[in-house]
mmCIF file of C-alpha atoms in Angstrom:
data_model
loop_
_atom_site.group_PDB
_atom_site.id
_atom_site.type_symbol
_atom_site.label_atom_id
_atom_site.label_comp_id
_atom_site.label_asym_id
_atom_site.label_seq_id
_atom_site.Cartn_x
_atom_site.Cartn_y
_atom_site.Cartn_z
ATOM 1 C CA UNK D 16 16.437 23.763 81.498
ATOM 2 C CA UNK D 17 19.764 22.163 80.156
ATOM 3 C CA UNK D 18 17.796 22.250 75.957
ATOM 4 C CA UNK D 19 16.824 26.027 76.819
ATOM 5 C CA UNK D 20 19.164 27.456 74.417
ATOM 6 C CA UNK D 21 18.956 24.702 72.048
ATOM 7 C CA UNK D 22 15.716 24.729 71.324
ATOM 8 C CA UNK D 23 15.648 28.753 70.891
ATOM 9 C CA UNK D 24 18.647 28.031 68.130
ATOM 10 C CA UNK D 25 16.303 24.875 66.731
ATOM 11 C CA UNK D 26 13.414 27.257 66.630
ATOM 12 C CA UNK D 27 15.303 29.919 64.664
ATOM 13 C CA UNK D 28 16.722 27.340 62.039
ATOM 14 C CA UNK D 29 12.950 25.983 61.499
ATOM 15 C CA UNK D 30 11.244 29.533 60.885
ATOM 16 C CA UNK D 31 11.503 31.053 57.530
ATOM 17 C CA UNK D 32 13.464 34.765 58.233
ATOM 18 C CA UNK D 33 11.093 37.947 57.397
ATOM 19 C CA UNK D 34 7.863 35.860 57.292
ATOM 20 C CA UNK D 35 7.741 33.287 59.850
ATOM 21 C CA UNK D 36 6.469 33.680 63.167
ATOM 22 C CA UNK D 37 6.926 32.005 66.477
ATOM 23 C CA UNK D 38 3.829 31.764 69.094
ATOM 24 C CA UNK D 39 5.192 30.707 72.792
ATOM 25 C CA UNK D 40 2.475 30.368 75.466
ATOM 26 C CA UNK D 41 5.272 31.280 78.375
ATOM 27 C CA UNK D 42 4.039 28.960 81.232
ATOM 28 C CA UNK D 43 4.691 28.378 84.375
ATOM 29 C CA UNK D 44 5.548 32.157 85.378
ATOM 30 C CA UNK D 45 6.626 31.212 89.272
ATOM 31 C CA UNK D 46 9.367 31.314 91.479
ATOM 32 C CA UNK D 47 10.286 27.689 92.322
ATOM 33 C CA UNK D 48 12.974 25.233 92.280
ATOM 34 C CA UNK D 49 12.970 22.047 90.851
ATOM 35 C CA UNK D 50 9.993 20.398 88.495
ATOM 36 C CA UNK D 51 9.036 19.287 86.272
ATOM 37 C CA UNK D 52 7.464 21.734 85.290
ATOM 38 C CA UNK D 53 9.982 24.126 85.637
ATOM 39 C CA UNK D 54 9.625 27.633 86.686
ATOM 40 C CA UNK D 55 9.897 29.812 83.594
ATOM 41 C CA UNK D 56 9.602 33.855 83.140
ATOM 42 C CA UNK D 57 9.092 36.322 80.366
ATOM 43 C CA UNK D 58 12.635 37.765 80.587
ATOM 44 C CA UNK D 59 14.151 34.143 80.530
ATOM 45 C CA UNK D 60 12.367 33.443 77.370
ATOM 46 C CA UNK D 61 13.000 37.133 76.238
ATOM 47 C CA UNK D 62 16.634 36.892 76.810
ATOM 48 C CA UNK D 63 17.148 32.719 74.837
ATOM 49 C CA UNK D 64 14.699 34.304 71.526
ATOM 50 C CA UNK D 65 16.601 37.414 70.742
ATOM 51 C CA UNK D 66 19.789 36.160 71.866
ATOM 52 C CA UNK D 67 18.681 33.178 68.740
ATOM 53 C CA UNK D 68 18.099 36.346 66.746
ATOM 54 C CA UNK D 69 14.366 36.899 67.150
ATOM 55 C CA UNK D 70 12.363 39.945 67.786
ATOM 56 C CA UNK D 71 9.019 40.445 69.813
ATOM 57 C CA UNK D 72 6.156 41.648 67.677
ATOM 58 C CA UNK D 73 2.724 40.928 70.309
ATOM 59 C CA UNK D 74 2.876 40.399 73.787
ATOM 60 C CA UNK D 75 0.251 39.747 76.399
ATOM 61 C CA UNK D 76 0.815 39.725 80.093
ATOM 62 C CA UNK D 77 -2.977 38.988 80.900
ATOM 63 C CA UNK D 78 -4.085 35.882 78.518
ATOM 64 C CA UNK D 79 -7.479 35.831 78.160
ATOM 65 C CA UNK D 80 -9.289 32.557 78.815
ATOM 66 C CA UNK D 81 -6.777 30.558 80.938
ATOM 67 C CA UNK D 82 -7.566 27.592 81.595
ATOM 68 C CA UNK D 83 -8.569 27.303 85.838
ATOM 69 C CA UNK D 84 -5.739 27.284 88.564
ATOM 70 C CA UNK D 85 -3.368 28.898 85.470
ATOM 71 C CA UNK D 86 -4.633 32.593 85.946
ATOM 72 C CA UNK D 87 -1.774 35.189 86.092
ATOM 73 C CA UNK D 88 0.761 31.969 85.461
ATOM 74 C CA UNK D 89 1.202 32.321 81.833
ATOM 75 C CA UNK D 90 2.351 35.131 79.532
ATOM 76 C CA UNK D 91 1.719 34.778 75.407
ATOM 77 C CA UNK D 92 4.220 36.613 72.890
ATOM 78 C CA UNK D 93 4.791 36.077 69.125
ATOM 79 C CA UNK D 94 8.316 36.366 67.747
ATOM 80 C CA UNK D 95 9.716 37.006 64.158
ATOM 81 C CA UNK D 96 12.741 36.707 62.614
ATOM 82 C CA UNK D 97 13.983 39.335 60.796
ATOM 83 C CA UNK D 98 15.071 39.240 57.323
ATOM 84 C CA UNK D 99 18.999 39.096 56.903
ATOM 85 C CA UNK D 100 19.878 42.493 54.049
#
């Protein structure tokens, strides 16, 4: 949890702006304490991407083909970020 914000800032330095895309599987959506692994939610990743500049272009609540015992645990979106005018 402590690299959170690091490694949305790391993500935007490594993506070319206007053409570069970022795919995050967001996994595990619970409400826990502790881990590994550590809880994690849509709005939490929501909140570090665009705050690292990033918008959301695809998002899908219901992944198709999880794998067993992660059904309804794991979100997919894919990020861009824009081009600087």
């Amino acid at each position: 949890p402590d690299l959170r914000k690091k490694w949305a800032a790391k993500m935007a330095l490594l993506l070319r702006e206007g053409t570069g895309r970022l795919a995050t599987l967001i996994f595990p959506i619970v409400n826990k304490a502790g881990g590994p692994p550590y809880a994690m939610s849509v709005d939490l990743v929501t909140d570090l991407l665009t705050s690292a500049g990033f918008e959301r272009v695809y998002f899908e609540q219901s992944v198709k083909d999880s794998a067993p015992g992660r059904e309804g645990k794991e979100a997919l979106a894919l990020w861009k970020l824009p081009a600087k005018k």
